[in-house]
Short mmCIF file of C-alpha atoms in Angstrom, two decimals:
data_model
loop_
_atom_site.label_atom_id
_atom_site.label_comp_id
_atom_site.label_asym_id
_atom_site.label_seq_id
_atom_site.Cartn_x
_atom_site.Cartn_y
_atom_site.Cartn_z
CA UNK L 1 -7.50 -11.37 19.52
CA UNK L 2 -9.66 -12.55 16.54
CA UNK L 3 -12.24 -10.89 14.24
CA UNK L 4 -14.90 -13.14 12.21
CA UNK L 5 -14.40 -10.41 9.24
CA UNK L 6 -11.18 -9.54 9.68
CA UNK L 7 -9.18 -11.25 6.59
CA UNK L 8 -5.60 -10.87 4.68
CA UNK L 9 -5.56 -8.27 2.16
CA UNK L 10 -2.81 -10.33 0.58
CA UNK L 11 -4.64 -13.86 0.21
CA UNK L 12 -8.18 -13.35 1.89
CA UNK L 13 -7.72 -15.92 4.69
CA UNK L 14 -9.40 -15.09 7.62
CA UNK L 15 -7.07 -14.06 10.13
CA UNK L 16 -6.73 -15.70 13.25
CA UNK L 17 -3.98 -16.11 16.07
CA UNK L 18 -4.12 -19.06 18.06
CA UNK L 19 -2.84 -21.96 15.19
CA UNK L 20 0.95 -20.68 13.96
CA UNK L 21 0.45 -23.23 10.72
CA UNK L 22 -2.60 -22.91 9.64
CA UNK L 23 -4.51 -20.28 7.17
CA UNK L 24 -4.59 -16.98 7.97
CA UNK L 25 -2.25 -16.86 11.04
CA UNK L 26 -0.71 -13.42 12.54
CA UNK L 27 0.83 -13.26 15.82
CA UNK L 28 -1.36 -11.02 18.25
CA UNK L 29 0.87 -8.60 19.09
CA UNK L 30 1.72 -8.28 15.17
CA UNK L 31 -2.40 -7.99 14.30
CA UNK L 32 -2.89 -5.31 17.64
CA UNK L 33 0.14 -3.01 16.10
CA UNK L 34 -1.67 -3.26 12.81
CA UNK L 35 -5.15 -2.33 14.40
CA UNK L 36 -3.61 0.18 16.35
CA UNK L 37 -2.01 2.07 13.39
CA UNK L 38 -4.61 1.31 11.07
CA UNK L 39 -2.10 -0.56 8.50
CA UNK L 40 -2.87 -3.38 6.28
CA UNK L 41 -3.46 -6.93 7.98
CA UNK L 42 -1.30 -9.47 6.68
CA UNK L 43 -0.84 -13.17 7.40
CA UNK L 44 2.25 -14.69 8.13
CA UNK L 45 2.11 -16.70 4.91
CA UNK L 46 1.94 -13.15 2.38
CA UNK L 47 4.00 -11.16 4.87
CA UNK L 48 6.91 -13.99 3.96
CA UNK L 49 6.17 -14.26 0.28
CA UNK L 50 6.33 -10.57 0.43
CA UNK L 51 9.44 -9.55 2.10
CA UNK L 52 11.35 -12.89 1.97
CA UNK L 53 9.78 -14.95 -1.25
CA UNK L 54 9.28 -18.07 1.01
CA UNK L 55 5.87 -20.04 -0.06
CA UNK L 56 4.52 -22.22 2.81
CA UNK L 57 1.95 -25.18 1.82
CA UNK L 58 -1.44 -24.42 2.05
CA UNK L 59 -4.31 -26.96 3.57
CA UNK L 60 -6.81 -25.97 0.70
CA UNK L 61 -7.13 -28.54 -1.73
CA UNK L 62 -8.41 -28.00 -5.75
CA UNK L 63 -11.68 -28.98 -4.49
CA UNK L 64 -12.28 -26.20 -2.02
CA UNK L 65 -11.35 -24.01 -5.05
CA UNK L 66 -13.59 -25.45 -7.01
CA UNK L 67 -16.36 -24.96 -4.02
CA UNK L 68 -15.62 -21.30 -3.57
CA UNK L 69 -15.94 -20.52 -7.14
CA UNK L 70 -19.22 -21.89 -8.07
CA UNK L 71 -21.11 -19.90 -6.31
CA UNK L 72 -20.73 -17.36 -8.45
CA UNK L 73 -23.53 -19.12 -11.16
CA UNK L 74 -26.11 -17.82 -8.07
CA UNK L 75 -24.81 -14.40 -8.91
CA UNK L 76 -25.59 -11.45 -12.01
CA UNK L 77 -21.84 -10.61 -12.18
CA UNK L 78 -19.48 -9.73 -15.19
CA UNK L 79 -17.06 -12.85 -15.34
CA UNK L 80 -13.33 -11.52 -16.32
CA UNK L 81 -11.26 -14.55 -16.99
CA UNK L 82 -8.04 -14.36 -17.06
CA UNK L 83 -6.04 -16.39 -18.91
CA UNK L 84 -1.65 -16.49 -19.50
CA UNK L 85 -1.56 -15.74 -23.74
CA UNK L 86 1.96 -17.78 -23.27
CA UNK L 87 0.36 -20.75 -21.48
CA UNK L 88 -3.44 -20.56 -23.05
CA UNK L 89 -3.82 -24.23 -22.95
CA UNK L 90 -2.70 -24.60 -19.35
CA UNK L 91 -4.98 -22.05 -18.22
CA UNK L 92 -8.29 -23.26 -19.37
CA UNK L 93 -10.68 -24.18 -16.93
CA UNK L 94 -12.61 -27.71 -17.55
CA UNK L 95 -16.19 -26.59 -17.56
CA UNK L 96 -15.75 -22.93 -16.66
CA UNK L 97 -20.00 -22.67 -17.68
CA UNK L 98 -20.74 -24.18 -14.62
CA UNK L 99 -19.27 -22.13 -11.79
CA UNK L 100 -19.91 -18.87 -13.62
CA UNK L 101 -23.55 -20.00 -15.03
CA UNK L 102 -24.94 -17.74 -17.11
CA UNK L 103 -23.25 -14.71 -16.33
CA UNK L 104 -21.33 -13.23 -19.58
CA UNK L 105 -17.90 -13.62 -19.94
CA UNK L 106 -15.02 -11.34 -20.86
CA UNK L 107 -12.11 -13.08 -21.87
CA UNK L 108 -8.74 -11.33 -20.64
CA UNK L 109 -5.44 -12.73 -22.25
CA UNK L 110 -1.97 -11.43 -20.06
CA UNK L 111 1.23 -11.45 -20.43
CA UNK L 112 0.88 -10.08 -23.70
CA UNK L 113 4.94 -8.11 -22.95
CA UNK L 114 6.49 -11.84 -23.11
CA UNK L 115 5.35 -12.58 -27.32
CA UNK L 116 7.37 -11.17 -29.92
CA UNK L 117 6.45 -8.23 -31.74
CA UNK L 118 5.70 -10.27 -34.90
CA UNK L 119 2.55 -11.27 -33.77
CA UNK L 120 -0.56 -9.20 -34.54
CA UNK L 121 -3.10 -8.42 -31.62
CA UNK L 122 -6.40 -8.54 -34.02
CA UNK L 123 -4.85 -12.13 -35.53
CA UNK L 124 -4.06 -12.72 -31.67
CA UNK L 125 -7.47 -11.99 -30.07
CA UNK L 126 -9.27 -14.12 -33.15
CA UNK L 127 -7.32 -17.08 -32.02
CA UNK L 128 -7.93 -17.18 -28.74
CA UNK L 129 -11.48 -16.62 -29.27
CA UNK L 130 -11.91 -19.96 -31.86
CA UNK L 131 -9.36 -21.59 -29.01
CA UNK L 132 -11.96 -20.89 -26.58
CA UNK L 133 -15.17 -21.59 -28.51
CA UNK L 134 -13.55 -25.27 -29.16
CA UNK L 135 -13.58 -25.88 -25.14
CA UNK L 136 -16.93 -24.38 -25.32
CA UNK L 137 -16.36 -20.74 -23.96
CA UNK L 138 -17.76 -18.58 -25.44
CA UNK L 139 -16.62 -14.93 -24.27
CA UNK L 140 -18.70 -11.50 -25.52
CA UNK L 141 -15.18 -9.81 -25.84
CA UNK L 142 -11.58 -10.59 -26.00
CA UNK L 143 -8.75 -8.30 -24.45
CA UNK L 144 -5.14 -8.41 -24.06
CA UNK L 145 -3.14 -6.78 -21.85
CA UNK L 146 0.23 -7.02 -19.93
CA UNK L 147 -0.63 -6.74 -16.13
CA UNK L 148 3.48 -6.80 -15.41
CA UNK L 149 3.81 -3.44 -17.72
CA UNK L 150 0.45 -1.99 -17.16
CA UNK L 151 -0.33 -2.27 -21.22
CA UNK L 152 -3.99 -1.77 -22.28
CA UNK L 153 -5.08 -2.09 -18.40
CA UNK L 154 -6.67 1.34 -18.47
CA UNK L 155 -8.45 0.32 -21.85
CA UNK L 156 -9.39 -2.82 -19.72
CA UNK L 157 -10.82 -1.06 -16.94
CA UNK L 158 -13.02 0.89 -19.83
CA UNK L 159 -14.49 -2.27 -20.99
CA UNK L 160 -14.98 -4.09 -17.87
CA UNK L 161 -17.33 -0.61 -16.88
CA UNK L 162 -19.32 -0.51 -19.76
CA UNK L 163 -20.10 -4.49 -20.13
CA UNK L 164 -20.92 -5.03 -16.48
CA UNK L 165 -24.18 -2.54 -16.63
CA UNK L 166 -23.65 -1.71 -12.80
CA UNK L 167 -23.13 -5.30 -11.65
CA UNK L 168 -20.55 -7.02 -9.41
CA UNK L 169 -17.16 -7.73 -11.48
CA UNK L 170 -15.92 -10.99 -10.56
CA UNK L 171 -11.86 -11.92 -11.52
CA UNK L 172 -11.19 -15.39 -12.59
CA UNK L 173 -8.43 -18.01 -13.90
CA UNK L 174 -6.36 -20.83 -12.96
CA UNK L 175 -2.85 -20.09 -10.58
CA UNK L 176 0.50 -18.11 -12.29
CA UNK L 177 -1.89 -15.94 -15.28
CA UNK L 178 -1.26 -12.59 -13.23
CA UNK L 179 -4.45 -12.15 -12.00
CA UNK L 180 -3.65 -11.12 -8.70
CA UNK L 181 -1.09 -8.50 -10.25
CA UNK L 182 -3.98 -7.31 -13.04
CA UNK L 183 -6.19 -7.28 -9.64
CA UNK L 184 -3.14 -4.78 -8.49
CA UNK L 185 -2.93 -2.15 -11.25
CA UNK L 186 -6.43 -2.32 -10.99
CA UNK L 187 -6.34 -0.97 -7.23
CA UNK L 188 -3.08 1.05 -8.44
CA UNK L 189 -5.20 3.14 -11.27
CA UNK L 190 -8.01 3.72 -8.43
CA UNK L 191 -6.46 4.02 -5.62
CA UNK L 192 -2.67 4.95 -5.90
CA UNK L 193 -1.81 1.64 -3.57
CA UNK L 194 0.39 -0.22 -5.62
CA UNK L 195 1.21 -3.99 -4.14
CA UNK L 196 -2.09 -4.87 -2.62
CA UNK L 197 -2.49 -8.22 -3.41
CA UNK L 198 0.23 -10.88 -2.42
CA UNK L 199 1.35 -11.65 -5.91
CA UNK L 200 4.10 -14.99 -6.61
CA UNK L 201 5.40 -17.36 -9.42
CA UNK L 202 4.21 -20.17 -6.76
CA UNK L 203 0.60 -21.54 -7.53
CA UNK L 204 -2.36 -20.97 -5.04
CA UNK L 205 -1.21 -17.17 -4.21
CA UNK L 206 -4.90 -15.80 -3.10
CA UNK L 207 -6.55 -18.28 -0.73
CA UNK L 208 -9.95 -17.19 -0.95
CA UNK L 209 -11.95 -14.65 -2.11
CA UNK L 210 -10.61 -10.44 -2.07
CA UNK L 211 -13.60 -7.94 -2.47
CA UNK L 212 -12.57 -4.26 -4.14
CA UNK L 213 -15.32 -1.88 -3.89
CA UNK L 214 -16.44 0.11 -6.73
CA UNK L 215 -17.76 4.12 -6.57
CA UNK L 216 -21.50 3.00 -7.28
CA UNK L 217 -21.23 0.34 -4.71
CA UNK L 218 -20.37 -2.63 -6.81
CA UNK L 219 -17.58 -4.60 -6.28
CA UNK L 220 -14.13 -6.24 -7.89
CA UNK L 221 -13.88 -9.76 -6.63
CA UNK L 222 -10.93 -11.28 -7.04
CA UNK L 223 -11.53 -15.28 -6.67
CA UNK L 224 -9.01 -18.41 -5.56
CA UNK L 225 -7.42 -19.60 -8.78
CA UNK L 226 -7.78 -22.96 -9.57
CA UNK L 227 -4.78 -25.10 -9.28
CA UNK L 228 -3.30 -27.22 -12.24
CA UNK L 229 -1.32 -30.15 -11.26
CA UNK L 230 -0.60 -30.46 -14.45
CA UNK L 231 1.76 -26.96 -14.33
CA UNK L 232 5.63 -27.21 -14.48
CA UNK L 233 5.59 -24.81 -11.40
CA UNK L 234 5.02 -27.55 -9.10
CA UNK L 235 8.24 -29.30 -9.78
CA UNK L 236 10.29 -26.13 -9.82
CA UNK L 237 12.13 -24.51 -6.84
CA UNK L 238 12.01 -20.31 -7.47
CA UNK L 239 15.11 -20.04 -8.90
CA UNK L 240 14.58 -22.66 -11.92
CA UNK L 241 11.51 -21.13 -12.54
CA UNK L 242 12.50 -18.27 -13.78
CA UNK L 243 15.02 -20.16 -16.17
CA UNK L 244 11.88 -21.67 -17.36
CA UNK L 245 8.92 -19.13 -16.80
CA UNK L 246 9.45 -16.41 -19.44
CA UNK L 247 10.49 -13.04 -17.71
CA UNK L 248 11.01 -10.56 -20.91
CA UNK L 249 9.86 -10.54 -24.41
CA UNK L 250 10.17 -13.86 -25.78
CA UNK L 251 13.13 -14.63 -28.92
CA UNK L 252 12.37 -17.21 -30.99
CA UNK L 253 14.68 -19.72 -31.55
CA UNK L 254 14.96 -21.48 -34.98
CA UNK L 255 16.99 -24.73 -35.54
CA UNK L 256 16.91 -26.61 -38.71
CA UNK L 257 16.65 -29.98 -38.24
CA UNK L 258 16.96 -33.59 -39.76
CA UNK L 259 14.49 -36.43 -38.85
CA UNK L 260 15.99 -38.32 -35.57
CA UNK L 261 17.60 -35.17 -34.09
CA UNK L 262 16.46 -34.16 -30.46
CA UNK L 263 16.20 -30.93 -28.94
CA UNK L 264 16.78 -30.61 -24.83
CA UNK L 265 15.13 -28.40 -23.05
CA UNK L 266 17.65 -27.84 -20.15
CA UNK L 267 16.33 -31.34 -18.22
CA UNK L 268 12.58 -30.54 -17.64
CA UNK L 269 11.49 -31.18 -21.62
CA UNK L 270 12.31 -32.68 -24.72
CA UNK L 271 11.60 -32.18 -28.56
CA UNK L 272 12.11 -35.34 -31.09
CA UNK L 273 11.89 -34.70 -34.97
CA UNK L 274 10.96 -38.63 -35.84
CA UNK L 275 10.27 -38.66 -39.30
CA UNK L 276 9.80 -36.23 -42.22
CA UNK L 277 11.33 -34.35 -44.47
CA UNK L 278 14.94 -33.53 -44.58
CA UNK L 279 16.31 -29.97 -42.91
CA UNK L 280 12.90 -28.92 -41.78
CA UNK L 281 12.68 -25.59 -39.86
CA UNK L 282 11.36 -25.58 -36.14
CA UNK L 283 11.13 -22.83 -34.43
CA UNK L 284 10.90 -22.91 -30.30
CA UNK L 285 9.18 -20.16 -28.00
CA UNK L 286 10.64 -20.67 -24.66
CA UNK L 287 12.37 -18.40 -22.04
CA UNK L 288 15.31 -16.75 -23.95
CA UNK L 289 17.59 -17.82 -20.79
CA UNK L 290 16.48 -21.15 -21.43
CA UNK L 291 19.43 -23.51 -22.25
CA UNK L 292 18.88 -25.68 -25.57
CA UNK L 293 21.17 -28.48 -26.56
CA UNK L 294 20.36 -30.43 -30.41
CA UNK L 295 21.68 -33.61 -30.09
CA UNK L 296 20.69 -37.78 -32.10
CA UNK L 297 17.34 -39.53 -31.35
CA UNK L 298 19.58 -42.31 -30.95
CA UNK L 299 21.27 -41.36 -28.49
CA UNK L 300 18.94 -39.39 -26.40
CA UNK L 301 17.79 -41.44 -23.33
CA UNK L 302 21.74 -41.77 -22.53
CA UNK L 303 22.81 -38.20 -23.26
CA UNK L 304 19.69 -37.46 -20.62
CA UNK L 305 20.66 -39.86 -17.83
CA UNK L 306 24.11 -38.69 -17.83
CA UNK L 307 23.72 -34.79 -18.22
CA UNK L 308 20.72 -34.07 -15.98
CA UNK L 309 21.87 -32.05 -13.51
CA UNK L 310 24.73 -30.39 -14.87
CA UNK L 311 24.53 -29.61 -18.73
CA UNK L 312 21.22 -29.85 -18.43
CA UNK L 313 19.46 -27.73 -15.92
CA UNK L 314 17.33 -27.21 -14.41
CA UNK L 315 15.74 -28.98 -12.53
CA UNK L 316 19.05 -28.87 -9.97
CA UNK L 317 20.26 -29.07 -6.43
CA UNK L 318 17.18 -30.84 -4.31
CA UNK L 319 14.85 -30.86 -7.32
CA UNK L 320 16.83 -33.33 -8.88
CA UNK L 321 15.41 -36.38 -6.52
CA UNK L 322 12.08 -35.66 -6.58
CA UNK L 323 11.74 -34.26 -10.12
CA UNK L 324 9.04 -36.70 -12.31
CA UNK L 325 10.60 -38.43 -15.20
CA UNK L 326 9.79 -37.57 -18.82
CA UNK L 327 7.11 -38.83 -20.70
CA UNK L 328 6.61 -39.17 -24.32
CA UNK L 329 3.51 -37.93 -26.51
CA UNK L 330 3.91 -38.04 -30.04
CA UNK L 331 1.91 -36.85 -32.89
CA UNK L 332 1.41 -36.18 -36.51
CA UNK L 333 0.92 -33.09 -38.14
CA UNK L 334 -1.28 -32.55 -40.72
CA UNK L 335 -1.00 -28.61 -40.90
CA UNK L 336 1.15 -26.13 -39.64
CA UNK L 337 0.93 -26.82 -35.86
CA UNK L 338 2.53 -25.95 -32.23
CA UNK L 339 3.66 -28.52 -30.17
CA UNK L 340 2.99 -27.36 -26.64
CA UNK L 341 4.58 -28.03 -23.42
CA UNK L 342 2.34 -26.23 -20.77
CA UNK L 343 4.02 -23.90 -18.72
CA UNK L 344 7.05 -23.98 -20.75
CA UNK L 345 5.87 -22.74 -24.16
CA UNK L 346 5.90 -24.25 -27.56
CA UNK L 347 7.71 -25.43 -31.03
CA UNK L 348 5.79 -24.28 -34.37
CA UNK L 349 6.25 -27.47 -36.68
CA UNK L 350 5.55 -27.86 -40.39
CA UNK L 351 2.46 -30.10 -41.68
CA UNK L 352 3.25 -33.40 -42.44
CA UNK L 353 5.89 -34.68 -40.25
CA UNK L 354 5.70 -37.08 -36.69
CA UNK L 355 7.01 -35.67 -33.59
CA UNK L 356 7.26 -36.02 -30.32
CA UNK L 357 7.16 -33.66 -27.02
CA UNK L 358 8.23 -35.06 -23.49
CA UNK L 359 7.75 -33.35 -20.54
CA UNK L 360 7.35 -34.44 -16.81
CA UNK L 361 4.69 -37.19 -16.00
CA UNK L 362 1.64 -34.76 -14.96
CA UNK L 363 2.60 -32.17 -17.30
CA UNK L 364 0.27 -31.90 -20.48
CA UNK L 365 1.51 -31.89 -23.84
CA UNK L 366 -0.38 -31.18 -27.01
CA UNK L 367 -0.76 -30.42 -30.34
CA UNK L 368 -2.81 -27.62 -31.44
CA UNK L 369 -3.27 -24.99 -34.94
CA UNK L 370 -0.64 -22.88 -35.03
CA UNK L 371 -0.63 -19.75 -32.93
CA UNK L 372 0.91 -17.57 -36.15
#
């Protein structure tokens, strides 16, 4: 049994029934009882992220992302791009202008529940703008908002009515910013479905594109997000990642540190204070479950080699033989910067001073103004 427009509400493969491992599969008897009763179609892939939390590979590659979301530039749409306020850097998408065109942007920052109270939204939305504006994005409105908690999404919802002037609304950003579960409370607030959308920690959730329709006919498209090899979440079983991936409102962690100290990350990152002035203050934002162990810069690389694994996890159990090694960037600050370790978080250092980050071979690490 197969239907050309039939597709999963969870990822928005097409369904079909005859290949078991590829996109969109459901087991005919499973997609006739769902027919039948008028339920929900999902695919084999959601209906085991949903109930059991197992990801299976998927075929698409970054390209076919890439593919489906251009052709939105042919469209007159209202771009919301979502991006993870914790992992800003890592969710930037390398010339966004040219899959969206000219359509106008509105720049949605999540996760806004994980940063500590001490930071100011106005001070908050400003930065993210100029952040933007230096990878040439420039959005006609900036909005935070906590998809997990539901915080500011009905002031979202506002917004997104009155700057897309009757147009199609179409949902962008890279894998692991909660768009799918914005795309959720979304549904939830107009609806009263809650869960829609297969939502995971695992990158390339949605599959391709999930239409919502709006009262005057419009619709809520919620697109593919683009995958980042560069993300720790692709050397992470489920369990590490959420030692790693913040959960809860974030605690900063202050340590006062002399030049050749290290700070350990569990085993998937490293912090080095070269040189500088003595006790300087650093302060890391990382998952408060996050184990953190100061030890020399002399004796680093040993400490590593013989810990990994045990004192310092994760990465553990089957992660440990295929987990990259670490890689060193270092840099020198010449005002009150972050040092950031995408999809980890970040360590606010003083101007002045040489450090350096190290995280695993693909994963990006950079310098950047200070968020505060």
């Amino acid at each position: 049994m197969e239907d050309e427009e039939l597709r999963c509400v969870g990822c928005g493969a097409q369904i079909q029934t005859t290949d078991p491992d590829g996109l969109g599969y459901v087991p005919a008897s499973a997609l006739k009882n769902a027919i039948d009763n008028d339920e929900d179609v999902y695919c084999k892939r959601c209906f085991r992220l949903r109930h059991y939390n197992e990801i299976s590979p998927v075929s698409l590659t970054d390209d076919d992302f890439r593919m489906l979301l251009s052709q939105i530039q042919d469209t007159d749409a209202l771009i919301v791009y979502v991006v993870d306020i914790f992992d800003f850097n890592g969710s930037l998408i390398p010339g966004l202008h040219r899959f969206v065109g000219d359509n106008p942007i509105l720049m949605v920052g999540n996760k806004s529940d994980l940063l500590p109270s001490s930071f100011k939204r106005s001070k908050l939305t400003d930065w993210i703008r100029q952040q933007a504006n230096k990878n040439g994005i420039r959005p006609i409105d900036v909005e935070l908002v906590s998809a997990k908690t539901n915080d500011s999404v009905d002031h979202l919802l506002e917004v997104i009515d009155k700057k897309r002037k009757g147009r199609d609304v179409y949902v962008v950003g890279v894998t692991n910013v909660g768009k799918s579960t914005l795309i959720n409370q979304i549904i939830r607030q107009s609806t009263g479905i809650k869960e829609l959308i297969t939502t995971s920690r695992f990158p390339g959730t949605t599959l391709d594109k999930i239409e919502i329709p709006l009262a005057d006919g419009k619709q809520i498209i919620d697109t593919p997000g683009i995958i980042h090899a560069q993300q720790m979440a692709h050397y992470l079983n489920g369990r590490d990642l959420k030692i790693v991936a913040p959960q809860k409102k974030i605690k900063p962690r202050s340590y006062q540190l002399n030049p050749e100290q290290t700070l350990f990350f569990g085993g998937v990152a490293r912090f080095d204070y070269v040189s500088g002035a003595k006790k300087y203050g650093f302060t890391a934002y990382v998952e408060n479950n996050l184990f953190v162990h100061r030890t020399k810069l002399t004796n680093a690389d040993a400490f590593y080699e013989k810990h990994l694994g045990d004192l310092l996890t994760p990465p553990s159990g089957a992660d440990l033989k295929t987990f990259p090694e670490l890689v060193r960037h270092e840099f020198k600050t010449t005002e009150k910067s972050d040092l950031v370790i995408e999809g980890l978080g970040w360590i606010t250092v003083p101007a002045g001073v040489v450090v350096a980050g190290w995280a695993p071979k693909q994963v990006a690490v950079l310098i950047r103004r200070s968020m505060i």
